[in-house]
Coordinates of C-alpha atoms in Angstrom, one line a residue:
M1 CA 107.8 82.1 102.1
A2 CA 110.6 75.2 106.6
I3 CA 113.9 77.0 107.2
S4 CA 116.8 75.1 108.5
R5 CA 120.3 76.3 108.1
I6 CA 120.6 79.6 106.1
H7 CA 123.4 82.0 105.5
P8 CA 123.0 85.0 107.8
L9 CA 123.1 87.5 104.8
F10 CA 120.4 85.6 102.9
L11 CA 118.3 85.4 106.1
L12 CA 118.5 89.2 106.5
L13 CA 117.4 89.7 102.9
L14 CA 114.6 87.2 103.3
L15 CA 113.4 88.8 106.5
L16 CA 113.3 92.2 104.8
L17 CA 111.4 90.9 101.9
R18 CA 108.9 89.2 104.2
A19 CA 108.3 92.3 106.3
F20 CA 107.5 94.2 103.1
A21 CA 105.4 91.4 101.7
L22 CA 102.4 92.0 103.9
L23 CA 101.3 95.1 102.2
P24 CA 101.1 97.2 99.0
T25 CA 104.5 98.4 98.1
Q26 CA 105.8 100.7 95.5
A27 CA 109.2 100.2 94.0
A28 CA 110.4 98.0 91.3
A29 CA 110.9 98.9 87.7
R30 CA 110.6 97.5 84.3
G31 CA 114.0 96.2 83.5
G32 CA 115.9 95.4 80.4
H33 CA 113.5 97.0 78.0
D34 CA 114.6 96.5 74.4
L35 CA 111.9 96.9 71.8
S36 CA 113.9 94.8 69.4
D37 CA 114.5 92.0 71.9
D38 CA 112.8 88.7 70.9
G39 CA 115.1 86.4 72.8
D40 CA 114.5 84.1 75.7
H41 CA 112.1 85.8 78.2
G42 CA 112.4 83.1 80.8
S43 CA 115.6 84.4 82.4
I44 CA 115.3 86.3 85.6
S45 CA 117.8 89.0 84.7
R46 CA 119.4 90.1 81.5
N47 CA 123.1 90.7 80.7
L48 CA 123.6 94.2 79.5
L49 CA 127.2 94.2 78.2
Q50 CA 126.0 96.3 75.3
D51 CA 124.1 98.8 77.5
K52 CA 126.8 101.3 78.5
P53 CA 125.5 104.8 77.7
H54 CA 127.9 107.6 77.6
I55 CA 127.4 109.7 80.7
T56 CA 129.6 112.7 81.1
E57 CA 130.9 114.3 84.3
E58 CA 128.8 117.3 83.5
M59 CA 125.7 115.2 83.6
T60 CA 126.6 113.8 87.0
R61 CA 127.5 117.1 88.6
G62 CA 125.1 117.9 91.5
Y63 CA 124.1 114.3 92.2
M64 CA 125.2 112.7 95.5
S65 CA 128.0 110.3 95.1
N66 CA 127.7 106.9 96.8
A67 CA 129.8 108.1 99.7
E68 CA 127.8 111.3 100.0
L69 CA 124.5 109.3 99.9
E70 CA 125.8 107.0 102.7
T71 CA 126.7 110.1 104.8
A72 CA 123.3 111.6 104.1
V73 CA 121.4 108.5 105.2
H74 CA 123.3 108.3 108.5
A75 CA 122.9 112.0 109.0
F76 CA 119.2 111.6 108.5
G77 CA 119.1 108.7 111.0
S78 CA 120.8 110.9 113.6
R79 CA 118.7 114.0 113.0
C80 CA 115.4 112.2 112.9
S81 CA 116.2 109.4 115.4
N82 CA 112.8 109.9 117.1
I83 CA 110.9 108.6 114.0
S84 CA 113.5 106.5 112.1
R85 CA 116.2 103.9 112.2
V86 CA 118.9 103.1 109.6
Y87 CA 119.7 99.4 108.9
S88 CA 121.6 97.5 106.2
I89 CA 120.3 94.6 104.1
G90 CA 123.8 93.7 103.0
K91 CA 126.4 95.0 100.5
S92 CA 126.7 95.4 96.8
V93 CA 129.2 93.5 94.6
N94 CA 131.7 96.2 95.2
D95 CA 131.1 96.2 99.0
F96 CA 128.9 99.3 99.2
P97 CA 126.4 99.0 102.1
L98 CA 122.7 98.8 101.0
L99 CA 121.2 101.1 103.7
V100 CA 117.4 101.3 104.4
I101 CA 115.7 104.1 106.3
E102 CA 112.7 103.0 108.3
I103 CA 110.2 105.7 109.2
S104 CA 107.6 105.3 111.9
D105 CA 106.7 106.7 115.3
K106 CA 108.0 103.4 116.7
P107 CA 110.7 102.5 114.3
R108 CA 112.3 99.8 116.4
Q109 CA 109.2 98.0 117.4
R110 CA 106.8 95.5 115.7
E111 CA 103.2 96.8 115.4
A112 CA 100.0 95.7 113.9
E113 CA 100.4 98.3 111.2
P114 CA 100.9 98.1 107.4
A115 CA 104.4 98.3 105.8
F116 CA 105.4 100.0 102.6
K117 CA 108.6 100.1 100.7
F118 CA 110.2 102.5 98.2
I119 CA 113.2 101.4 96.2
G120 CA 115.2 103.6 93.9
N121 CA 118.2 103.5 91.5
V122 CA 118.2 99.8 90.7
H123 CA 119.3 100.7 87.3
G124 CA 122.6 102.4 87.7
D125 CA 122.1 105.0 84.9
E126 CA 118.7 106.1 86.3
P127 CA 119.6 108.0 89.5
V128 CA 116.5 110.2 90.0
G129 CA 114.9 107.8 92.4
R130 CA 117.7 108.0 95.0
E131 CA 117.6 111.8 95.1
V132 CA 113.8 111.9 95.3
L133 CA 113.6 109.3 98.0
M134 CA 115.9 111.3 100.2
H135 CA 113.7 114.4 99.6
L136 CA 110.7 112.3 100.8
A137 CA 112.4 111.1 104.0
N138 CA 113.5 114.6 104.9
W139 CA 110.0 116.0 104.2
L140 CA 108.4 113.5 106.5
C141 CA 111.0 114.3 109.2
D142 CA 110.7 118.1 108.8
N143 CA 106.9 118.0 108.8
Y144 CA 106.0 115.4 111.4
L145 CA 103.9 117.0 114.2
K146 CA 103.3 120.0 111.8
D147 CA 101.5 118.6 108.8
P148 CA 98.4 116.2 109.2
L149 CA 99.5 114.1 106.2
A150 CA 103.0 113.6 107.7
N151 CA 101.4 112.6 111.0
L152 CA 99.1 110.2 109.4
I153 CA 101.9 108.4 107.6
V154 CA 104.4 108.3 110.4
E155 CA 102.0 107.2 113.1
N156 CA 100.1 104.5 111.1
M157 CA 102.6 102.6 109.1
H158 CA 106.2 101.5 108.8
L159 CA 107.8 103.0 105.7
H160 CA 111.0 101.5 104.4
I161 CA 113.1 103.5 101.9
L162 CA 116.1 102.0 100.0
P163 CA 117.5 105.0 98.1
T164 CA 119.8 102.9 95.9
M165 CA 119.8 99.2 95.1
N166 CA 122.5 99.5 92.6
P167 CA 125.3 101.8 93.9
D168 CA 127.9 100.0 91.8
G169 CA 126.0 100.6 88.5
F170 CA 125.6 104.3 89.5
A171 CA 129.4 104.5 90.1
L172 CA 130.1 102.8 86.8
R173 CA 127.5 105.0 85.0
W174 CA 125.7 102.0 83.4
R175 CA 122.4 100.2 83.8
G176 CA 123.5 96.9 85.3
N177 CA 125.4 96.2 88.5
A178 CA 129.1 95.6 88.9
N179 CA 128.7 92.2 87.2
N180 CA 126.8 93.9 84.3
I181 CA 123.5 92.2 85.3
D182 CA 120.3 94.2 85.0
L183 CA 118.6 94.0 88.4
N184 CA 115.3 94.4 86.5
R185 CA 113.6 96.8 88.9
D186 CA 113.8 100.6 89.1
F187 CA 111.9 103.9 88.8
P188 CA 112.6 105.8 85.5
D189 CA 113.1 103.7 82.4
Q190 CA 113.3 104.5 78.7
G191 CA 112.0 108.0 78.8
A192 CA 108.5 107.5 80.2
L193 CA 106.2 109.3 82.7
V194 CA 103.6 106.7 83.8
A195 CA 102.4 104.5 86.7
N196 CA 102.7 100.9 85.5
Y197 CA 100.9 97.9 87.2
P198 CA 100.8 94.1 86.7
W199 CA 100.8 91.9 84.9
D200 CA 104.1 92.7 83.1
G201 CA 103.8 89.8 80.7
T202 CA 101.4 87.4 79.1
K203 CA 101.3 83.6 79.0
D204 CA 102.0 83.6 75.2
T205 CA 104.4 86.5 75.4
G206 CA 102.0 88.6 73.4
K207 CA 101.7 92.4 73.7
R208 CA 98.2 93.1 75.0
Y209 CA 96.3 94.1 78.2
Y210 CA 96.7 91.3 80.7
G211 CA 95.2 92.1 84.1
C212 CA 96.0 90.3 87.3
P213 CA 93.2 89.2 89.8
D214 CA 93.5 92.6 91.6
D215 CA 93.5 94.6 88.4
K216 CA 90.8 97.0 89.6
T217 CA 92.8 97.7 92.8
F218 CA 96.0 98.2 90.9
R219 CA 94.3 100.6 88.5
H220 CA 93.1 102.5 91.5
M221 CA 96.5 102.7 93.1
A222 CA 98.1 103.8 89.9
S223 CA 95.4 106.5 89.4
V224 CA 96.0 107.8 92.9
Y225 CA 99.6 108.5 91.9
S226 CA 98.9 109.8 88.5
Q227 CA 96.1 112.1 89.4
S228 CA 98.2 113.6 92.3
H229 CA 101.1 114.3 89.9
Y230 CA 101.8 117.6 88.3
N231 CA 101.2 116.3 84.8
M232 CA 101.4 112.5 84.6
S233 CA 97.6 112.2 84.1
L234 CA 97.9 114.5 81.1
S235 CA 100.0 111.9 79.2
K236 CA 99.2 111.6 75.5
E237 CA 100.8 108.2 75.3
F238 CA 99.0 106.6 78.3
E239 CA 95.4 107.3 79.1
G240 CA 95.2 108.8 82.5
G241 CA 98.9 108.4 83.0
I242 CA 98.7 104.7 83.9
T243 CA 99.3 101.5 82.0
N244 CA 99.2 97.8 82.2
G245 CA 102.7 96.4 81.9
A246 CA 101.9 93.7 79.3
L247 CA 100.0 96.2 77.2
W248 CA 103.0 98.6 77.2
Y249 CA 105.7 96.1 76.5
P250 CA 105.9 92.6 78.0
I251 CA 108.8 91.7 80.3
Y252 CA 109.5 88.5 82.2
G253 CA 111.2 87.8 85.5
G254 CA 110.5 91.2 86.9
M255 CA 110.1 92.1 90.6
Q256 CA 106.6 93.5 90.3
D257 CA 104.9 90.3 89.2
W258 CA 107.2 88.0 91.3
N259 CA 106.4 89.8 94.5
Y260 CA 102.6 89.8 93.8
I261 CA 102.6 86.0 93.2
H262 CA 105.0 84.9 95.9
G263 CA 104.8 87.5 98.6
G264 CA 101.3 89.0 98.3
C265 CA 102.9 92.5 97.6
F266 CA 101.1 95.1 95.6
E267 CA 103.7 96.8 93.6
L268 CA 103.7 99.7 91.1
T269 CA 106.5 100.7 88.8
L270 CA 106.7 104.5 88.7
E271 CA 108.4 106.1 85.8
I272 CA 108.9 109.6 87.2
S273 CA 111.2 111.2 84.7
D274 CA 111.2 111.3 80.9
T275 CA 115.0 111.7 81.0
K276 CA 117.2 109.1 82.5
W277 CA 119.8 111.5 83.8
P278 CA 118.3 115.0 84.0
K279 CA 120.3 118.0 85.1
A280 CA 120.8 118.1 88.9
V281 CA 119.1 121.6 89.0
E282 CA 115.9 119.9 87.9
L283 CA 115.8 117.4 90.8
S284 CA 114.0 119.7 93.2
V285 CA 111.3 120.3 90.5
I286 CA 110.9 116.6 89.9
W287 CA 110.5 116.1 93.7
E288 CA 107.8 118.8 93.8
H289 CA 106.0 117.2 90.9
N290 CA 106.0 113.8 92.6
R291 CA 105.6 114.9 96.3
M292 CA 101.8 114.7 96.6
S293 CA 101.7 111.6 94.5
M294 CA 104.0 109.8 96.9
L295 CA 102.3 111.1 100.0
N296 CA 98.8 110.4 98.8
L297 CA 99.7 106.8 97.7
L298 CA 101.2 106.2 101.2
A299 CA 98.1 107.7 102.8
S300 CA 95.7 105.6 100.6
L301 CA 97.1 102.5 102.3
I302 CA 95.8 103.8 105.6
K303 CA 92.6 105.5 104.5
S304 CA 91.1 102.7 102.4
G305 CA 90.8 99.0 102.2
V306 CA 90.0 96.5 105.0
H307 CA 92.3 96.0 108.0
G308 CA 92.1 93.8 111.0
R309 CA 93.4 90.9 113.0
I310 CA 92.7 87.2 113.2
F311 CA 92.3 85.4 116.6
A312 CA 91.8 81.8 117.8
A313 CA 88.4 81.6 119.6
D314 CA 89.6 79.2 122.3
T315 CA 92.8 81.1 123.4
G316 CA 92.1 84.6 122.2
R317 CA 95.6 84.7 120.8
P318 CA 96.4 86.1 117.3
I319 CA 97.0 83.5 114.5
P320 CA 98.7 84.0 111.1
G321 CA 95.8 83.1 108.9
S322 CA 94.9 84.4 105.4
V323 CA 92.3 86.8 104.0
T324 CA 90.6 86.4 100.7
I325 CA 87.9 88.4 98.8
K326 CA 85.2 86.5 97.0
G327 CA 85.7 86.8 93.3
I328 CA 89.4 87.8 93.6
D329 CA 91.8 85.0 93.2
S330 CA 94.5 86.2 95.5
K331 CA 95.1 86.4 99.3
V332 CA 97.0 88.3 101.9
R333 CA 98.6 86.7 104.9
A334 CA 98.3 87.9 108.5
S335 CA 101.4 88.5 110.5
R336 CA 102.7 85.8 112.9
T337 CA 103.2 88.3 115.8
F338 CA 99.9 90.1 115.8
G339 CA 97.7 88.2 113.3
D340 CA 97.1 91.6 111.6
Y341 CA 96.3 91.8 107.9
H342 CA 95.9 94.8 105.5
R343 CA 93.9 94.3 102.3
I344 CA 93.7 97.1 99.7
I345 CA 90.5 97.1 97.7
V346 CA 88.6 99.7 95.7
S347 CA 86.1 101.8 97.7
G348 CA 82.4 102.2 96.8
E349 CA 81.7 98.5 96.5
K350 CA 80.3 95.5 98.4
Y351 CA 82.7 92.6 99.3
E352 CA 82.6 89.2 100.9
V353 CA 85.7 88.8 103.1
M354 CA 86.8 85.4 104.3
A355 CA 89.5 84.5 106.9
S356 CA 91.0 81.0 107.0
M357 CA 93.8 79.0 108.5
E358 CA 94.7 75.4 108.5
G359 CA 93.2 73.7 111.5
F360 CA 90.5 76.3 111.9
R361 CA 87.0 76.7 110.5
P362 CA 86.9 79.6 108.0
K363 CA 84.6 82.5 108.6
S364 CA 83.3 85.1 106.1
T365 CA 81.3 88.3 106.3
R366 CA 80.0 90.9 103.9
I367 CA 81.0 94.5 104.1
V368 CA 80.2 97.7 102.2
L369 CA 83.5 99.6 101.7
E370 CA 82.7 103.3 101.4
Q371 CA 85.3 106.1 101.3
E372 CA 86.9 105.2 104.7
A373 CA 88.8 102.1 105.6
V374 CA 87.0 99.2 107.4
N375 CA 88.4 97.5 110.5
L376 CA 87.4 93.9 110.5
D377 CA 88.6 91.3 113.0
F378 CA 88.0 87.5 112.7
I379 CA 87.7 85.0 115.5
L380 CA 88.2 81.5 114.2
E381 CA 87.0 78.3 115.9
P382 CA 89.5 75.4 116.0
D383 CA 88.6 72.5 113.8
G384 CA 89.1 69.8 116.5
D385 CA 92.5 68.7 117.7
D386 CA 94.2 69.8 114.5
G387 CA 93.5 73.4 115.3
Q388 CA 95.2 73.1 118.7
M389 CA 98.2 71.4 117.1
K390 CA 98.4 74.1 114.5
L391 CA 98.4 76.7 117.2
L392 CA 101.1 74.9 119.2
R393 CA 103.2 74.7 116.0
N394 CA 103.0 78.4 115.6
D395 CA 104.0 79.0 119.2
Y396 CA 107.3 77.3 118.4
G397 CA 107.9 80.0 115.9
C398 CA 108.5 77.5 113.1
R399 CA 107.3 77.7 109.5
C400 CA 105.0 74.7 110.0
G401 CA 106.5 72.6 107.3
N402 CA 106.4 68.9 108.0
G403 CA 110.2 68.5 108.1
M404 CA 110.7 71.5 110.4
M405 CA 107.9 70.3 112.7
F406 CA 109.5 66.9 113.0
H407 CA 112.7 68.5 114.3
V408 CA 110.9 70.9 116.6
E409 CA 108.7 68.2 118.1
E410 CA 111.6 65.7 118.4
A411 CA 113.7 68.3 120.2
H412 CA 110.9 69.0 122.7
I413 CA 110.3 65.3 123.3
W414 CA 113.9 64.7 124.3
L415 CA 113.8 67.7 126.5
Y416 CA 110.7 66.4 128.2
L417 CA 112.3 63.0 128.7
L418 CA 115.4 64.6 130.2
V419 CA 113.3 66.7 132.6
L420 CA 111.3 63.6 133.6
C421 CA 114.5 61.6 134.3
V422 CA 115.9 64.4 136.5
V423 CA 112.6 64.6 138.4
L424 CA 112.4 60.8 139.0
T425 CA 116.0 60.8 140.2
L426 CA 115.4 63.6 142.6
Y427 CA 112.3 61.8 143.8
L428 CA 114.1 58.5 144.5
V429 CA 116.9 60.3 146.3
F430 CA 114.5 62.2 148.5
K431 CA 112.4 59.1 149.2
R432 CA 115.6 57.1 150.3
K433 CA 116.7 59.9 152.6
T434 CA 113.3 60.2 154.1
A435 CA 113.1 56.5 154.8
S436 CA 116.5 56.5 156.6
R437 CA 115.4 59.4 158.8
L438 CA 112.2 57.6 159.7
L439 CA 114.1 54.5 160.8
A440 CA 116.5 56.6 162.9
Y441 CA 113.6 58.4 164.5
R442 CA 111.7 55.2 165.2
Y443 CA 114.6 53.5 167.1
S444 CA 116.3 56.4 168.9
P445 CA 115.4 57.8 172.4
R446 CA 113.1 60.8 172.5
R447 CA 114.6 64.2 173.1
P448 CA 112.9 67.1 174.8
V449 CA 112.1 70.0 172.6
A450 CA 112.6 73.5 173.9
V451 CA 110.0 76.0 172.8

């Protein structure tokens, strides 16, 4: 995901998505579910003018308002500043700030660690996610340096929590945003309790099991959540409390599939309440039912899979290559800063792992992934001059597209020419002054030098 002139707000959103894209994430939701809908599935979002459920004041009592949620997020940032920072990715249609909590032992630094995101309340009439996510943030803050699981999570990843992605819909008490558009990603939806995984749709729009290349890994991730839940795995509707999205009901244009294809993100849709707007007194119970599921899913990112860095053999510097697994038609990209990658795969199997990058010779190795994560670094040999050029391009910090490279190189060429002209001018001036002094010295009387 070359970049030239971009609106600052869009750039912030893009950078946030890219930071998340390196690793498995959990967020999203199945949006716009309508069992009678047989219309155009190609649109990215669905207009829900007809979807305005009647939500009474009694139902909303006990839930944080948008203003109260904003205050709670900032209060958390102040109380837990040693392991968190609060930042904004923009504003909603009605100008409400979209605040994100980052939790890490080094929240303001880049590290060679995985990233994970939780997103809640993208459907305005499904507010459980925003409440539960604040419970999660506070639990991590309260238990850091006290609980081994909290320590593991805080010290080994960067967790990003967006409690509400649709504050306007929440304020209006309907599913869509202020423009009545379904943002198509959320936690609870249509009264289900299940961990849903890709694909969400099929090529022919049929309703059947349609697994993605990482189907086995997604089933594992969904099972980690379901098995850790109070009763999700006991579902009579979904075996083991998990389901393939296309088998449940196909949707198209959702965040879950899009991020997997375009960003390399591993996303689950977690339906954590069988009621869209449960009574506020039930929220603490829902949090307790989901607490270990959320924590164990976070921990599984650290405890399993293959992690490492990619380096250039000639310079020893990290490079942003890609990692693939033989037999799985998907790849993860290493970061530009540290060359680190994090690949979630199922334990108990043998894998052939390959690292590659344009301008370098690929390298592969076989591993046996048992119950613990494997650390695997790659050192790639440059493939002639092309590898060196590729490394130089990355040093410029560009996206390495041909158009962008032309502008970067052109700018540096003119800079070099300017410096060369200045040096030559100084040289000529110096030479002329030296010649004049030599002539004066040659034809003037000698003077005694006092020592």
